[in-house]
Amino acid sequence: MAVLEILEFPDPRLRTKAASVTEVTNDTRRLIDSMFETMYAAPGIGLAATQVNVHRRLLVMDISEDQSEPLVFINPKLTVVNAELGEYDEGCLSVPGFYETVHRPLCVAVTALDREGKRFSKELNGLLAICLQHECDHLDGKLFVDYISPLKRQRIRNKLGKSQRHRG
Ligand code: GNR
Ligand code: NI
């Protein structure tokens, strides 16, 4: 296992649309383990493969306080159950230090493969639904800053671009 480097906005690689996972192998499971290690180290409640520069459709989440509820979604297919929108102050490990209000459907259903390659379905609401939508967006090259005003997005781009140059 390893802590992987997380790409940061405005890195163009975050705009890549991920391809489906064709087969769930030991390599896939090794990547998943490293993604959990990376997410827990950050710390964060979700991580999409796109953020660690792997452009395959898989993501991990854990919203528990004590790393006790790890969730894996491979090739997730999301559908909206309740189109009513809720708002939440979202952050992103790829947009460090910035939080903005985003509106999203409150309840979604997902079908995906688990770490054994077995298909499962579940319905999610609350923070799990928000996080899953945020992670599925990453797999399509989308970031939460795409939902805020262009002016705010530009300010974030300027600030993060500057700190990235300082770090080299
Ligand atoms: O750790 C994270 N917290 C968070 C808070 C509100 C809405 C979404 C998130 S996901 C984020 C981790 C991350 O960037 N996942 O892609
Ligand atoms: Ni994110």
mmCIF file of C-alpha atoms and ligand atoms in Angstrom:
data_model
loop_
_atom_site.group_PDB
_atom_site.id
_atom_site.type_symbol
_atom_site.label_atom_id
_atom_site.label_comp_id
_atom_site.label_asym_id
_atom_site.label_seq_id
_atom_site.Cartn_x
_atom_site.Cartn_y
_atom_site.Cartn_z
ATOM 1 C CA MET A 1 0.000 0.000 0.000
ATOM 2 C CA ALA A 2 1.082 3.544 -0.581
ATOM 3 C CA VAL A 3 -0.066 7.108 -0.110
ATOM 4 C CA LEU A 4 -0.509 8.406 -3.650
ATOM 5 C CA GLU A 5 -0.082 11.953 -4.932
ATOM 6 C CA ILE A 6 -3.385 13.803 -5.335
ATOM 7 C CA LEU A 7 -3.735 16.019 -8.430
ATOM 8 C CA GLU A 8 -4.816 19.596 -7.708
ATOM 9 C CA PHE A 9 -7.017 22.002 -9.654
ATOM 10 C CA PRO A 10 -6.346 23.436 -12.235
ATOM 11 C CA ASP A 11 -4.342 20.359 -13.320
ATOM 12 C CA PRO A 12 -5.794 19.437 -16.755
ATOM 13 C CA ARG A 13 -5.505 15.705 -15.939
ATOM 14 C CA LEU A 14 -8.464 16.168 -13.548
ATOM 15 C CA ARG A 15 -10.564 16.818 -16.683
ATOM 16 C CA THR A 16 -9.984 13.306 -18.081
ATOM 17 C CA LYS A 17 -13.070 11.121 -18.519
ATOM 18 C CA ALA A 18 -12.273 7.767 -16.906
ATOM 19 C CA ALA A 19 -12.730 4.491 -18.816
ATOM 20 C CA SER A 20 -14.629 1.499 -17.420
ATOM 21 C CA VAL A 21 -12.816 -1.134 -15.369
ATOM 22 C CA THR A 22 -12.962 -4.218 -17.593
ATOM 23 C CA GLU A 23 -11.942 -6.784 -14.975
ATOM 24 C CA VAL A 24 -11.537 -6.570 -11.190
ATOM 25 C CA THR A 25 -8.092 -8.077 -10.510
ATOM 26 C CA ASN A 26 -5.524 -8.159 -7.714
ATOM 27 C CA ASP A 27 -4.015 -5.017 -9.278
ATOM 28 C CA THR A 28 -7.406 -3.303 -8.953
ATOM 29 C CA ARG A 29 -7.575 -4.311 -5.284
ATOM 30 C CA ARG A 30 -4.018 -3.057 -4.685
ATOM 31 C CA LEU A 31 -5.032 0.310 -6.178
ATOM 32 C CA ILE A 32 -8.164 0.377 -3.993
ATOM 33 C CA ASP A 33 -6.061 -0.277 -0.855
ATOM 34 C CA SER A 34 -3.693 2.570 -1.768
ATOM 35 C CA MET A 35 -6.654 4.854 -2.464
ATOM 36 C CA PHE A 36 -8.045 4.144 1.027
ATOM 37 C CA GLU A 37 -4.627 4.805 2.553
ATOM 38 C CA THR A 38 -4.392 8.075 0.595
ATOM 39 C CA MET A 39 -7.937 9.154 1.528
ATOM 40 C CA TYR A 40 -7.491 8.354 5.242
ATOM 41 C CA ALA A 41 -4.101 10.120 5.338
ATOM 42 C CA ALA A 42 -5.452 13.298 3.722
ATOM 43 C CA PRO A 43 -7.954 13.022 5.518
ATOM 44 C CA GLY A 44 -11.018 12.889 3.293
ATOM 45 C CA ILE A 45 -14.376 11.112 3.062
ATOM 46 C CA GLY A 46 -14.056 10.080 -0.584
ATOM 47 C CA LEU A 47 -11.499 9.648 -3.351
ATOM 48 C CA ALA A 48 -11.926 8.975 -7.069
ATOM 49 C CA ALA A 49 -9.193 7.245 -9.100
ATOM 50 C CA THR A 50 -9.014 10.333 -11.347
ATOM 51 C CA GLN A 51 -7.573 12.300 -8.406
ATOM 52 C CA VAL A 52 -4.584 9.950 -8.206
ATOM 53 C CA ASN A 53 -4.113 10.103 -11.989
ATOM 54 C CA VAL A 54 -5.651 6.688 -12.716
ATOM 55 C CA HIS A 55 -8.341 7.192 -15.320
ATOM 56 C CA ARG A 56 -10.502 4.176 -14.513
ATOM 57 C CA ARG A 57 -14.035 4.240 -13.114
ATOM 58 C CA LEU A 58 -13.559 3.432 -9.459
ATOM 59 C CA LEU A 59 -13.919 5.341 -6.221
ATOM 60 C CA VAL A 60 -13.736 4.814 -2.475
ATOM 61 C CA MET A 61 -15.626 6.496 0.371
ATOM 62 C CA ASP A 62 -15.842 6.361 4.155
ATOM 63 C CA ILE A 63 -17.871 8.938 6.059
ATOM 64 C CA SER A 64 -17.402 7.267 9.460
ATOM 65 C CA GLU A 65 -15.317 8.912 12.184
ATOM 66 C CA ASP A 66 -13.154 5.845 12.779
ATOM 67 C CA GLN A 67 -12.430 4.389 9.317
ATOM 68 C CA SER A 68 -14.972 1.661 10.017
ATOM 69 C CA GLU A 69 -17.241 1.960 6.961
ATOM 70 C CA PRO A 70 -15.099 1.636 3.826
ATOM 71 C CA LEU A 71 -17.150 1.614 0.604
ATOM 72 C CA VAL A 72 -15.888 0.678 -2.859
ATOM 73 C CA PHE A 73 -17.702 1.470 -6.103
ATOM 74 C CA ILE A 74 -16.370 0.145 -9.426
ATOM 75 C CA ASN A 75 -18.080 1.243 -12.680
ATOM 76 C CA PRO A 76 -20.799 3.079 -10.695
ATOM 77 C CA LYS A 77 -24.078 3.921 -12.445
ATOM 78 C CA LEU A 78 -25.962 6.643 -10.653
ATOM 79 C CA THR A 79 -29.655 7.491 -10.932
ATOM 80 C CA VAL A 80 -31.565 10.223 -9.142
ATOM 81 C CA VAL A 81 -34.307 8.909 -6.830
ATOM 82 C CA ASN A 82 -35.493 12.232 -5.445
ATOM 83 C CA ALA A 83 -34.788 15.261 -7.649
ATOM 84 C CA GLU A 84 -35.340 17.607 -4.730
ATOM 85 C CA LEU A 85 -32.071 19.461 -4.174
ATOM 86 C CA GLY A 86 -30.202 19.882 -0.926
ATOM 87 C CA GLU A 87 -27.269 22.205 -0.353
ATOM 88 C CA TYR A 88 -23.950 21.452 1.282
ATOM 89 C CA ASP A 89 -20.634 23.251 1.738
ATOM 90 C CA GLU A 90 -18.401 21.024 -0.365
ATOM 91 C CA GLY A 91 -14.667 20.690 -0.286
ATOM 92 C CA CYS A 92 -12.322 18.575 -2.380
ATOM 93 C CA LEU A 93 -8.867 17.122 -1.812
ATOM 94 C CA SER A 94 -8.060 18.374 -5.327
ATOM 95 C CA VAL A 95 -9.136 21.927 -4.405
ATOM 96 C CA PRO A 96 -7.453 22.168 -0.982
ATOM 97 C CA GLY A 97 -8.606 24.871 1.399
ATOM 98 C CA PHE A 98 -11.732 25.989 -0.483
ATOM 99 C CA TYR A 99 -15.365 25.283 0.423
ATOM 100 C CA GLU A 100 -18.410 26.397 -1.561
ATOM 101 C CA THR A 101 -22.130 25.665 -1.394
ATOM 102 C CA VAL A 102 -23.284 23.160 -4.011
ATOM 103 C CA HIS A 103 -26.872 21.999 -4.685
ATOM 104 C CA ARG A 104 -27.435 18.344 -5.550
ATOM 105 C CA PRO A 105 -30.274 15.798 -5.551
ATOM 106 C CA LEU A 106 -30.928 14.482 -2.020
ATOM 107 C CA CYS A 107 -31.373 10.822 -2.802
ATOM 108 C CA VAL A 108 -29.636 8.686 -5.436
ATOM 109 C CA ALA A 109 -29.457 5.015 -6.319
ATOM 110 C CA VAL A 110 -26.252 3.378 -7.480
ATOM 111 C CA THR A 111 -25.358 0.106 -9.123
ATOM 112 C CA ALA A 112 -21.679 -0.837 -9.092
ATOM 113 C CA LEU A 113 -19.196 -3.683 -8.669
ATOM 114 C CA ASP A 114 -17.597 -4.351 -5.279
ATOM 115 C CA ARG A 115 -13.934 -5.253 -4.692
ATOM 116 C CA GLU A 116 -14.654 -8.866 -5.636
ATOM 117 C CA GLY A 117 -16.226 -7.778 -8.917
ATOM 118 C CA LYS A 118 -19.715 -8.635 -7.696
ATOM 119 C CA ARG A 119 -22.595 -6.349 -8.707
ATOM 120 C CA PHE A 120 -24.601 -4.589 -5.983
ATOM 121 C CA SER A 121 -27.158 -1.785 -5.749
ATOM 122 C CA LYS A 122 -28.029 0.625 -2.991
ATOM 123 C CA GLU A 123 -29.890 3.812 -2.295
ATOM 124 C CA LEU A 124 -28.037 6.649 -0.603
ATOM 125 C CA ASN A 125 -29.082 9.907 0.994
ATOM 126 C CA GLY A 126 -27.505 12.580 3.158
ATOM 127 C CA LEU A 127 -23.725 12.983 3.089
ATOM 128 C CA LEU A 128 -23.248 9.601 1.371
ATOM 129 C CA ALA A 129 -25.403 10.743 -1.569
ATOM 130 C CA ILE A 130 -23.534 14.059 -1.795
ATOM 131 C CA CYS A 131 -20.153 12.369 -1.647
ATOM 132 C CA LEU A 132 -21.045 9.715 -4.231
ATOM 133 C CA GLN A 133 -22.225 12.385 -6.691
ATOM 134 C CA HIS A 134 -19.045 14.401 -6.050
ATOM 135 C CA GLU A 135 -16.887 11.292 -6.726
ATOM 136 C CA CYS A 136 -18.831 10.241 -9.840
ATOM 137 C CA ASP A 137 -18.310 13.773 -11.169
ATOM 138 C CA HIS A 138 -14.529 13.282 -10.805
ATOM 139 C CA LEU A 139 -14.750 10.183 -13.030
ATOM 140 C CA ASP A 140 -16.320 12.395 -15.712
ATOM 141 C CA GLY A 141 -13.653 15.092 -15.318
ATOM 142 C CA LYS A 142 -15.928 17.361 -13.334
ATOM 143 C CA LEU A 143 -15.142 19.292 -10.116
ATOM 144 C CA PHE A 144 -17.389 20.997 -7.564
ATOM 145 C CA VAL A 145 -15.945 24.364 -8.643
ATOM 146 C CA ASP A 146 -17.762 23.861 -11.970
ATOM 147 C CA TYR A 147 -21.031 24.549 -10.096
ATOM 148 C CA ILE A 148 -19.959 27.928 -8.644
ATOM 149 C CA SER A 149 -19.674 31.303 -10.355
ATOM 150 C CA PRO A 150 -16.888 31.774 -12.935
ATOM 151 C CA LEU A 151 -15.534 34.659 -10.847
ATOM 152 C CA LYS A 152 -15.182 32.515 -7.717
ATOM 153 C CA ARG A 153 -13.682 29.686 -9.782
ATOM 154 C CA GLN A 154 -11.116 32.040 -11.314
ATOM 155 C CA ARG A 155 -10.133 33.320 -7.862
ATOM 156 C CA ILE A 156 -9.561 29.761 -6.664
ATOM 157 C CA ARG A 157 -7.575 28.971 -9.825
ATOM 158 C CA ASN A 158 -5.337 32.004 -9.276
ATOM 159 C CA LYS A 159 -4.691 31.209 -5.607
ATOM 160 C CA LEU A 160 -4.013 27.495 -6.122
ATOM 161 C CA GLY A 161 -1.918 28.141 -9.248
ATOM 162 C CA LYS A 162 0.228 30.542 -7.249
ATOM 163 C CA SER A 163 0.810 28.142 -4.324
ATOM 164 C CA GLN A 164 1.619 25.327 -6.807
ATOM 165 C CA ARG A 165 4.314 27.520 -8.403
ATOM 166 C CA HIS A 166 5.787 28.218 -4.951
ATOM 167 C CA ARG A 167 6.005 24.506 -4.265
ATOM 168 C CA GLY A 168 7.596 23.967 -7.709
HETATM 169 O O1 GNR B 1 -13.180 14.888 1.925
HETATM 170 C C1 GNR B 1 -14.079 15.374 1.237
HETATM 171 N N1 GNR B 1 -15.099 16.028 1.833
HETATM 172 C C2 GNR B 1 -16.234 16.433 1.158
HETATM 173 C C3 GNR B 1 -17.078 17.342 1.794
HETATM 174 C C4 GNR B 1 -18.234 17.751 1.182
HETATM 175 C C5 GNR B 1 -18.571 17.265 -0.050
HETATM 176 C C6 GNR B 1 -17.736 16.384 -0.706
HETATM 177 C C7 GNR B 1 -16.576 15.972 -0.109
HETATM 178 S S1 GNR B 1 -15.553 14.837 -0.914
HETATM 179 C C8 GNR B 1 -14.014 15.267 -0.233
HETATM 180 C C9 GNR B 1 -12.932 14.326 -0.714
HETATM 181 C C10 GNR B 1 -12.780 14.475 -2.207
HETATM 182 O O2 GNR B 1 -12.273 15.407 -2.740
HETATM 183 N N2 GNR B 1 -13.303 13.534 -2.950
HETATM 184 O O3 GNR B 1 -13.259 13.622 -4.283
HETATM 185 NI NI NI B 2 -13.156 15.721 -4.747
#
